[in-house]
mmCIF file with all atom_site columns, C-alpha atoms in Angstrom:
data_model
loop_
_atom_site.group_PDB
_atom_site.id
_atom_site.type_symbol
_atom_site.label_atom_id
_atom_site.label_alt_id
_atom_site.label_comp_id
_atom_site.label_asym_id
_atom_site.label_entity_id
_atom_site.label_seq_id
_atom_site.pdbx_PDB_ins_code
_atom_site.Cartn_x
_atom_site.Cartn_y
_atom_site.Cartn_z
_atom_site.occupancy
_atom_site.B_iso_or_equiv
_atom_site.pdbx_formal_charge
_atom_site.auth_seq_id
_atom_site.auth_comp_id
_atom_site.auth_asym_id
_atom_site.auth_atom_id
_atom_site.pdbx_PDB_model_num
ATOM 1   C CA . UNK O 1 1   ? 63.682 109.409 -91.932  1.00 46.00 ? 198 UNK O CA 1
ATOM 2   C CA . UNK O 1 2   ? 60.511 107.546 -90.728  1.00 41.00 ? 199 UNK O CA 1
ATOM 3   C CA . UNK O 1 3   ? 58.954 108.445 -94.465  1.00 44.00 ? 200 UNK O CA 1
ATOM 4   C CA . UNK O 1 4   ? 61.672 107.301 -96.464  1.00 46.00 ? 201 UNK O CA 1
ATOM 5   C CA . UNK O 1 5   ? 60.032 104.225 -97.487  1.00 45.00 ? 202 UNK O CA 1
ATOM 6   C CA . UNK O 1 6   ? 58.420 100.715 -95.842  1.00 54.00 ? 203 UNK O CA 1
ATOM 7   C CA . UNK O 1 7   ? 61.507 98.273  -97.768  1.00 62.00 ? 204 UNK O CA 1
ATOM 8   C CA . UNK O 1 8   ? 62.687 95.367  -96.189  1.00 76.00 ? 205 UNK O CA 1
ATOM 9   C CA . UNK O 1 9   ? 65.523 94.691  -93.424  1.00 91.00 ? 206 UNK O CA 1
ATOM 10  C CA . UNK O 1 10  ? 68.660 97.304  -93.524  1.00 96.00 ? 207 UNK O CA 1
ATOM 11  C CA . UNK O 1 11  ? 72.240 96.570  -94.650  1.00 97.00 ? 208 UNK O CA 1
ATOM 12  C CA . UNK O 1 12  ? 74.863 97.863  -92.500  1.00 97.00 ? 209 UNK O CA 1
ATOM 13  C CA . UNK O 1 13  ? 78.745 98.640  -92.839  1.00 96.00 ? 210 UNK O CA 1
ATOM 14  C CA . UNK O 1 14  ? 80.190 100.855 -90.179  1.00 95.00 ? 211 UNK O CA 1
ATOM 15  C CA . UNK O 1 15  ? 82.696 103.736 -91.785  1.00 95.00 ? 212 UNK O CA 1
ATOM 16  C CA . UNK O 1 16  ? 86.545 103.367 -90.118  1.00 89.00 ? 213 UNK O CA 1
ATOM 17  C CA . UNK O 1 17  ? 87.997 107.105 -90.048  1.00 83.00 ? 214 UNK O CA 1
ATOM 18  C CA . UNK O 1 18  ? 91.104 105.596 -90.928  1.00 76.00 ? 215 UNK O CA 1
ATOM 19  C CA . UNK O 1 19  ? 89.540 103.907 -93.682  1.00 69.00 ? 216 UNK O CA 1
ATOM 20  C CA . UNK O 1 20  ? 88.285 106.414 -96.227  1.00 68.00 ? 217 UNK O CA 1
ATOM 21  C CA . UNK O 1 21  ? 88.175 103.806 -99.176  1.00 85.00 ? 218 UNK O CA 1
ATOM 22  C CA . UNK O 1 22  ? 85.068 104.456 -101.352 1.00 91.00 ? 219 UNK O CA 1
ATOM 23  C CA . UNK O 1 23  ? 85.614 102.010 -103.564 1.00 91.00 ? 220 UNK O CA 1
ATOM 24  C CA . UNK O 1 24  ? 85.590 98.998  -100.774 1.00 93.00 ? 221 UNK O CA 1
ATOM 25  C CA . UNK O 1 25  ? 82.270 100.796 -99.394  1.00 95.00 ? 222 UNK O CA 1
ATOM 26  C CA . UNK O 1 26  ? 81.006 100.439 -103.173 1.00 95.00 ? 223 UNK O CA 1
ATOM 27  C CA . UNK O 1 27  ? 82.139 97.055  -103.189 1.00 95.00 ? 224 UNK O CA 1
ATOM 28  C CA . UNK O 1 28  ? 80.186 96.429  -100.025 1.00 96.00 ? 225 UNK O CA 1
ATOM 29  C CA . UNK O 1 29  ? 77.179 97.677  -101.502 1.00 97.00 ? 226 UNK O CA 1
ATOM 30  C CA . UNK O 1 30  ? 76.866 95.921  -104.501 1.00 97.00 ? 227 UNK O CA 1
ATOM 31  C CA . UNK O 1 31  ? 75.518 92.294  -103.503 1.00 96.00 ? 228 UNK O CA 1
ATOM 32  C CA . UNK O 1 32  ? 73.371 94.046  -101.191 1.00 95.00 ? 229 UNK O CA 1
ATOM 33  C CA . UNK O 1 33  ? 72.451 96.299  -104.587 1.00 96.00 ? 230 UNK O CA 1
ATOM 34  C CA . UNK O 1 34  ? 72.412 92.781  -106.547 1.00 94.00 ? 231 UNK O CA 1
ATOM 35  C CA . UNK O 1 35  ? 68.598 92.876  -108.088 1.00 93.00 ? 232 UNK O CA 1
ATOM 36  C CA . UNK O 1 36  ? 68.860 96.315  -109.660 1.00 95.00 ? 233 UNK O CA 1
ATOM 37  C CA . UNK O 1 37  ? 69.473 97.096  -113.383 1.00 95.00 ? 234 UNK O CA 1
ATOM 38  C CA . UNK O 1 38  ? 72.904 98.255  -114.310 1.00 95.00 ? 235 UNK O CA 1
ATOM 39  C CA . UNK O 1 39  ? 71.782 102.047 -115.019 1.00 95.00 ? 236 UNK O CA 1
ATOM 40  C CA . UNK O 1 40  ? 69.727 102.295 -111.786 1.00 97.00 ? 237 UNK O CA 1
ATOM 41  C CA . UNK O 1 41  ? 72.976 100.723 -109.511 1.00 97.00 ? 238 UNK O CA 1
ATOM 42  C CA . UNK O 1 42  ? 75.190 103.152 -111.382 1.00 97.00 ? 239 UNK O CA 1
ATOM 43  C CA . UNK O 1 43  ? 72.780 106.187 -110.003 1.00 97.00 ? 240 UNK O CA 1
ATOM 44  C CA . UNK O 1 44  ? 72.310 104.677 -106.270 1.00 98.00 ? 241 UNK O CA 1
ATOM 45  C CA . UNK O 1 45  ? 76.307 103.606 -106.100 1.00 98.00 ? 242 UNK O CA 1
ATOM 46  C CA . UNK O 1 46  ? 76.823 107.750 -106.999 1.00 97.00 ? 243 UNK O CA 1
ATOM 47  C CA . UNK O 1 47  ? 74.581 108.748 -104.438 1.00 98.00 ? 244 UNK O CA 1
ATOM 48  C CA . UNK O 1 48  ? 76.478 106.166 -101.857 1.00 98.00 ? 245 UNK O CA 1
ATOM 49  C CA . UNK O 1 49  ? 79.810 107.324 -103.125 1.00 96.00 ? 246 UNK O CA 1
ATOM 50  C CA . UNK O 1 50  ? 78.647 110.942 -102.317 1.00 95.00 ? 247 UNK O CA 1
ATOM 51  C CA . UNK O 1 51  ? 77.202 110.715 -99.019  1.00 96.00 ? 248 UNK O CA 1
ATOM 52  C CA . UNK O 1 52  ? 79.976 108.643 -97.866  1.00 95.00 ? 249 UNK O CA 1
ATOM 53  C CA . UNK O 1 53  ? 82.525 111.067 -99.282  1.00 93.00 ? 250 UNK O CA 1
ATOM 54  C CA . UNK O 1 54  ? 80.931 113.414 -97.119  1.00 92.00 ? 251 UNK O CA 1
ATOM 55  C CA . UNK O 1 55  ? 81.123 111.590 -93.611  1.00 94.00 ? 252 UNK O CA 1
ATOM 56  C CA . UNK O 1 56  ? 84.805 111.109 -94.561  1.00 91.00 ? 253 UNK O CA 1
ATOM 57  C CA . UNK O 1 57  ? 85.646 115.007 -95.479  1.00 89.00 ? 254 UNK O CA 1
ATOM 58  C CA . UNK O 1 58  ? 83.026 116.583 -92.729  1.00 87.00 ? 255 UNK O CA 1
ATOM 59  C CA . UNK O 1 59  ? 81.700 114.195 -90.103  1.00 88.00 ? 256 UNK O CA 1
ATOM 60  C CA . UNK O 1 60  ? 82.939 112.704 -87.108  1.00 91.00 ? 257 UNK O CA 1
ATOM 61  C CA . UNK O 1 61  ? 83.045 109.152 -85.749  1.00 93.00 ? 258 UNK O CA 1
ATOM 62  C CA . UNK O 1 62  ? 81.818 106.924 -84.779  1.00 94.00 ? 259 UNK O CA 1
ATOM 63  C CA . UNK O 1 63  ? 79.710 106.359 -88.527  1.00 95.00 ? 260 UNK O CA 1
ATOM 64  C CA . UNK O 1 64  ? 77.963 104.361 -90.323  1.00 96.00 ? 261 UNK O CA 1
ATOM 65  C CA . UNK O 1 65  ? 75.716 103.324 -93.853  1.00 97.00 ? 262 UNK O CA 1
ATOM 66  C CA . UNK O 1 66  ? 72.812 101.434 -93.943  1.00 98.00 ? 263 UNK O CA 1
ATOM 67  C CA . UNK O 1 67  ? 71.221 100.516 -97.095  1.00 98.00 ? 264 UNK O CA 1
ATOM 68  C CA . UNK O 1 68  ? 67.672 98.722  -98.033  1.00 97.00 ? 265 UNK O CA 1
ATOM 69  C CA . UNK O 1 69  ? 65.938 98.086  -101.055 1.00 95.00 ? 266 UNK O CA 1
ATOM 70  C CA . UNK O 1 70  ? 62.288 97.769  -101.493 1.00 92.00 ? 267 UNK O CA 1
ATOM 71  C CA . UNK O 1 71  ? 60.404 96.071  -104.533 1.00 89.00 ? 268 UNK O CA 1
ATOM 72  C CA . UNK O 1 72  ? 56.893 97.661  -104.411 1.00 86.00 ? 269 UNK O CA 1
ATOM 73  C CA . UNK O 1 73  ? 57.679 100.810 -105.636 1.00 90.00 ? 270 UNK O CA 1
ATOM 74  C CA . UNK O 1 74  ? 61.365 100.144 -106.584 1.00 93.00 ? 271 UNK O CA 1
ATOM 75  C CA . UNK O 1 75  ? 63.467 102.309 -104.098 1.00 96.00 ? 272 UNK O CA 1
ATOM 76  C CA . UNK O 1 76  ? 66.375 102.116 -102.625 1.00 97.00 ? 273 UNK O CA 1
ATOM 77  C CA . UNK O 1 77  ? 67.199 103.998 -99.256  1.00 98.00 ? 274 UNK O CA 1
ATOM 78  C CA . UNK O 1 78  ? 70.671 105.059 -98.190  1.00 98.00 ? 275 UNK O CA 1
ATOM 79  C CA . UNK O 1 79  ? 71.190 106.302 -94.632  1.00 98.00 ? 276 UNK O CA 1
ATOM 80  C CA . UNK O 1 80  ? 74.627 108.026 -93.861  1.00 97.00 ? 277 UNK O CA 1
ATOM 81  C CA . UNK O 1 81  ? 74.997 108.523 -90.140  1.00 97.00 ? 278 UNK O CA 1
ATOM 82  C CA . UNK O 1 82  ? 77.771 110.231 -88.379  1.00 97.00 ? 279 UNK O CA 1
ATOM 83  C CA . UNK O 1 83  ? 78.372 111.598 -84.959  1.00 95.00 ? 280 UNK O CA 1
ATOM 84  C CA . UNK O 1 84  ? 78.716 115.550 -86.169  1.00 94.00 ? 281 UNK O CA 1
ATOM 85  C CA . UNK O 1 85  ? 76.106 117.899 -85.212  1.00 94.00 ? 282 UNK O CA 1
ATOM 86  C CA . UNK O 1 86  ? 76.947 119.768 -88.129  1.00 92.00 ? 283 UNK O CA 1
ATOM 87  C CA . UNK O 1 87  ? 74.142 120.170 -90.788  1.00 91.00 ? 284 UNK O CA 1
ATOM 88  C CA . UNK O 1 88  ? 75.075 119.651 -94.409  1.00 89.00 ? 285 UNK O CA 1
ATOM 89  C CA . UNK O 1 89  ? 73.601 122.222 -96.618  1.00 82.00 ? 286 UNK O CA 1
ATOM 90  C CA . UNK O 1 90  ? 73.209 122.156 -100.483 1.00 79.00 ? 287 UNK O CA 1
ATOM 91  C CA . UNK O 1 91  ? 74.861 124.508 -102.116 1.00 72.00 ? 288 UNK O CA 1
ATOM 92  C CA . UNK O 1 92  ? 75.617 125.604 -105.490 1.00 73.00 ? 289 UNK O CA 1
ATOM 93  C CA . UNK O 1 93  ? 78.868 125.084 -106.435 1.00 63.00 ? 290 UNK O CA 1
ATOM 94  C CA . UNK O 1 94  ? 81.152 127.741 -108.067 1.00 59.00 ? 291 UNK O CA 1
ATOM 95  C CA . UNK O 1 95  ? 81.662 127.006 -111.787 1.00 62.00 ? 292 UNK O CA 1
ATOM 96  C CA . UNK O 1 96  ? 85.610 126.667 -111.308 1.00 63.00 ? 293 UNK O CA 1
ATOM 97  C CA . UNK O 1 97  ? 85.394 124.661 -108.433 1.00 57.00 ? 294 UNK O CA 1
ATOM 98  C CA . UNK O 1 98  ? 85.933 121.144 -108.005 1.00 56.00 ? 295 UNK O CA 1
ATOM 99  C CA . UNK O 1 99  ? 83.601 120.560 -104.719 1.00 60.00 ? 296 UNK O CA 1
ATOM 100 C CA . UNK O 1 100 ? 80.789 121.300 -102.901 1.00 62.00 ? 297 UNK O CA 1
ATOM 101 C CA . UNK O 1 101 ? 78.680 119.108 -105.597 1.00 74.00 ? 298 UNK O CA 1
ATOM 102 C CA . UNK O 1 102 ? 77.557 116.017 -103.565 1.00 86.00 ? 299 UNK O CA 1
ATOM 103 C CA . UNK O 1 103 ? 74.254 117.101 -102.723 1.00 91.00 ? 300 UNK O CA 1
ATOM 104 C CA . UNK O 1 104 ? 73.932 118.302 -105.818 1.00 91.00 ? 301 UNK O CA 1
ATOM 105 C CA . UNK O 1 105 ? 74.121 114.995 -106.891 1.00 93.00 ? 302 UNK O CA 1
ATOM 106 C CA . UNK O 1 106 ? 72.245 113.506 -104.482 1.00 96.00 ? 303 UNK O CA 1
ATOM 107 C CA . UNK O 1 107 ? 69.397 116.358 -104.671 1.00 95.00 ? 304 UNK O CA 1
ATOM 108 C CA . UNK O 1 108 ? 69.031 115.388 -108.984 1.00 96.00 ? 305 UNK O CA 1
ATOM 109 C CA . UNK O 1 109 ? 69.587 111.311 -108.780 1.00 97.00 ? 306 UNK O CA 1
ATOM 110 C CA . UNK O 1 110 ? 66.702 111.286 -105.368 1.00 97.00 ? 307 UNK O CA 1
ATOM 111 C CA . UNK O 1 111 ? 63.184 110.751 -105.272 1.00 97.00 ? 308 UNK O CA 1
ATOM 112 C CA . UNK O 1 112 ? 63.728 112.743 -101.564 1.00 97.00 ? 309 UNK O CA 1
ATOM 113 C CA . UNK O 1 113 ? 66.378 113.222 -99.755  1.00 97.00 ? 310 UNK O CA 1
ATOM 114 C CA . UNK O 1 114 ? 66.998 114.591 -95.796  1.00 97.00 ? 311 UNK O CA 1
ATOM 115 C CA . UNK O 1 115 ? 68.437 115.500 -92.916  1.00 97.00 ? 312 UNK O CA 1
ATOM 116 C CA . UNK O 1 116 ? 67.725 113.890 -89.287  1.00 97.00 ? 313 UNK O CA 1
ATOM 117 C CA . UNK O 1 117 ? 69.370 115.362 -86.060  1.00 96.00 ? 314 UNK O CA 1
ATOM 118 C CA . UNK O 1 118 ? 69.961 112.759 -83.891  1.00 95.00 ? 315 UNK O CA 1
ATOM 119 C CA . UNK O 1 119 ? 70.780 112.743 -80.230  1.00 93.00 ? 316 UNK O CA 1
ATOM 120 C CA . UNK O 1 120 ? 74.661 112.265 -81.151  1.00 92.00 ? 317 UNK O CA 1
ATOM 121 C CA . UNK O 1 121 ? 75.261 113.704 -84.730  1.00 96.00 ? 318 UNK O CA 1
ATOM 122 C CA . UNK O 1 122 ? 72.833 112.993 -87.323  1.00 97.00 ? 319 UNK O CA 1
ATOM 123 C CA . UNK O 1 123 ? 71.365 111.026 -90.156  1.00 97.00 ? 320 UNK O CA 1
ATOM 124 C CA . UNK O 1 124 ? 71.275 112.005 -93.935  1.00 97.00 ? 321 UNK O CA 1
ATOM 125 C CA . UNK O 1 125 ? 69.376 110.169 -96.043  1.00 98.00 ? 322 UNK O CA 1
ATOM 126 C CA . UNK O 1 126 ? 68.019 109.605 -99.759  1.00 98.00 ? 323 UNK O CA 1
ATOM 127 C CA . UNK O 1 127 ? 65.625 107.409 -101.682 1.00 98.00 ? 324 UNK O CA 1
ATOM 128 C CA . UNK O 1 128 ? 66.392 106.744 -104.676 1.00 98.00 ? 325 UNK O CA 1
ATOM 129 C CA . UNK O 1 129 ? 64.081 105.306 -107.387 1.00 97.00 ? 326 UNK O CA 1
ATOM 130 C CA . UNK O 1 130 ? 64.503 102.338 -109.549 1.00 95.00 ? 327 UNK O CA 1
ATOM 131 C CA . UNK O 1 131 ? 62.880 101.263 -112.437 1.00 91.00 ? 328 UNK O CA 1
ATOM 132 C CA . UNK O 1 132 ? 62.689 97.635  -111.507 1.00 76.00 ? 329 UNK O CA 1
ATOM 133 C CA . UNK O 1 133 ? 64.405 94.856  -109.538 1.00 76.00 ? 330 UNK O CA 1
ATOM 134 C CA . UNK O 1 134 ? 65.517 91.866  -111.501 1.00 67.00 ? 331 UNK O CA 1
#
């Protein structure tokens, strides 16, 4: 996660298991999110939506997202952690089925995207390019 990118300080919102709203995590995000152009918030609000999803169907607790934008190149890096040593792995998704696409759609809306184990669980992480900050 070290090479994700040199932006500036992180957001954080810690994930409540009982809590699984991904629209109030969206909401959240978006003031922090404020300076990007509509299209390029759509793609990084996706990309939150979907890693988040994924703490909430997969992970275990305690969790958390951090989020920071950076100007010079115009990124935006998303950090899902979770206390699950389970790996996510990309898949391709059956044609009929209705999951297993969120790192799908993180893999085609990143720059880069990873995993890092961590001493309790692990972090998964994305950069997502933007075409300019307003």
């Amino acid at each position: 996660m070290a090479d994700a990118d040199p932006g500036g300080e992180w957001s954080t919102r810690e994930l409540v298991r009982d809590v699984d709203d991904i629209a109030e995590v969206r909401r959240w995000a978006r003031p922090v999110l404020r300076d990007l152009v509509e299209d390029d918030l759509v793609d990084v609000l996706l990309v939150i939506s979907e890693l988040v999803s994924n703490v909430f169907d997969h992970a275990r607790f305690p969790a958390r997202l951090m989020l920071r934008t950076s100007a010079d190149p115009c990124v935006v890096t998303i950090v899902a952690e979770d206390s699950s040593p389970a790996m996510p792995r990309l898949r391709s998704p059956a044609l009929d089925s209705v999951r297993n696409r969120g790192l799908v759609i993180v893999d085609k809306l990143s720059e880069r995207w990873g995993v890092v184990r961590r001493a309790t669980g692990k972090s998964v992480w994305a950069v997502v390019p933007c075409t300019t900050m307003s």
